[in-house]
């Protein structure tokens, strides 16, 4: 299998930017890996903050331990704020960009 094919598949299937290591382009890989990791951190922070809030409400008795009510509360929490939308967009752009960049780098070789 060609290095280009490996790089594209690794970037597409595992994590954005990892395929650049196959092409020996570590600095370029960091251009995709670092923003993706930061965006994942934002999404995790938002998700864990909501989970912590829900657990506190359940423990205090303000929210009964009823699945439909908890799901309704999650929907009402509005997890689609600007930071989560931007973080999701960064992940998608980095993922597609790393695939296209890995393909483009080895196109002429």
mmCIF file of C-alpha atoms in Angstrom, residues 2-70:
data_model
loop_
_atom_site.group_PDB
_atom_site.id
_atom_site.type_symbol
_atom_site.label_atom_id
_atom_site.label_comp_id
_atom_site.label_asym_id
_atom_site.label_seq_id
_atom_site.Cartn_x
_atom_site.Cartn_y
_atom_site.Cartn_z
ATOM 1 C CA UNK A 2 1.299 3.441 -0.898
ATOM 2 C CA UNK A 3 2.211 5.916 1.829
ATOM 3 C CA UNK A 4 -0.394 8.329 0.460
ATOM 4 C CA UNK A 5 -3.150 5.740 0.767
ATOM 5 C CA UNK A 6 -2.082 4.836 4.302
ATOM 6 C CA UNK A 7 -1.956 8.499 5.324
ATOM 7 C CA UNK A 8 -5.404 9.228 3.924
ATOM 8 C CA UNK A 9 -6.932 6.150 5.570
ATOM 9 C CA UNK A 10 -5.306 6.847 8.937
ATOM 10 C CA UNK A 11 -6.459 10.464 8.881
ATOM 11 C CA UNK A 12 -9.947 9.444 7.796
ATOM 12 C CA UNK A 13 -10.507 6.482 10.110
ATOM 13 C CA UNK A 14 -8.440 7.117 13.235
ATOM 14 C CA UNK A 15 -7.850 10.787 13.993
ATOM 15 C CA UNK A 16 -7.301 13.922 11.928
ATOM 16 C CA UNK A 17 -3.641 14.559 11.262
ATOM 17 C CA UNK A 18 -2.285 11.151 12.266
ATOM 18 C CA UNK A 19 -1.777 10.185 8.641
ATOM 19 C CA UNK A 20 0.741 12.988 8.269
ATOM 20 C CA UNK A 21 3.122 11.051 10.501
ATOM 21 C CA UNK A 22 3.220 8.326 7.841
ATOM 22 C CA UNK A 23 4.290 11.023 5.389
ATOM 23 C CA UNK A 24 6.896 12.258 7.910
ATOM 24 C CA UNK A 25 5.192 15.644 8.285
ATOM 25 C CA UNK A 26 4.953 15.948 12.079
ATOM 26 C CA UNK A 27 4.604 19.729 12.218
ATOM 27 C CA UNK A 28 1.822 19.658 9.673
ATOM 28 C CA UNK A 29 0.121 16.902 11.656
ATOM 29 C CA UNK A 30 0.071 19.182 14.699
ATOM 30 C CA UNK A 31 -1.858 21.772 12.672
ATOM 31 C CA UNK A 32 -4.745 19.297 12.578
ATOM 32 C CA UNK A 33 -4.290 17.420 15.857
ATOM 33 C CA UNK A 34 -4.046 20.373 18.260
ATOM 34 C CA UNK A 35 -7.236 22.217 17.199
ATOM 35 C CA UNK A 36 -9.144 18.939 17.142
ATOM 36 C CA UNK A 37 -8.037 18.068 20.670
ATOM 37 C CA UNK A 38 -8.947 21.549 21.903
ATOM 38 C CA UNK A 39 -12.395 21.285 20.303
ATOM 39 C CA UNK A 40 -12.932 17.859 21.866
ATOM 40 C CA UNK A 41 -11.964 19.389 25.216
ATOM 41 C CA UNK A 42 -14.603 22.117 24.808
ATOM 42 C CA UNK A 43 -17.266 19.536 23.968
ATOM 43 C CA UNK A 44 -16.281 17.343 26.907
ATOM 44 C CA UNK A 45 -16.246 20.285 29.305
ATOM 45 C CA UNK A 46 -19.744 21.334 28.209
ATOM 46 C CA UNK A 47 -21.095 17.792 28.417
ATOM 47 C CA UNK A 48 -19.578 17.102 31.816
ATOM 48 C CA UNK A 49 -20.840 20.426 33.202
ATOM 49 C CA UNK A 50 -24.380 19.536 32.152
ATOM 50 C CA UNK A 51 -24.024 16.027 33.585
ATOM 51 C CA UNK A 52 -22.731 17.441 36.869
ATOM 52 C CA UNK A 53 -25.658 19.868 37.030
ATOM 53 C CA UNK A 54 -28.176 17.091 36.359
ATOM 54 C CA UNK A 55 -26.634 14.829 39.003
ATOM 55 C CA UNK A 56 -26.780 17.664 41.536
ATOM 56 C CA UNK A 57 -30.442 18.298 40.712
ATOM 57 C CA UNK A 58 -31.270 14.595 41.025
ATOM 58 C CA UNK A 59 -29.424 14.290 44.341
ATOM 59 C CA UNK A 60 -31.148 17.385 45.765
ATOM 60 C CA UNK A 61 -34.551 16.072 44.731
ATOM 61 C CA UNK A 62 -35.284 18.961 42.347
ATOM 62 C CA UNK A 63 -35.306 16.536 39.410
ATOM 63 C CA UNK A 64 -36.971 13.150 39.896
ATOM 64 C CA UNK A 65 -35.169 10.048 38.716
ATOM 65 C CA UNK A 66 -37.414 9.609 35.692
ATOM 66 C CA UNK A 67 -35.850 9.006 32.270
ATOM 67 C CA UNK A 68 -38.359 11.026 30.191
ATOM 68 C CA UNK A 69 -38.030 14.011 32.558
ATOM 69 C CA UNK A 70 -34.240 13.829 32.473
#
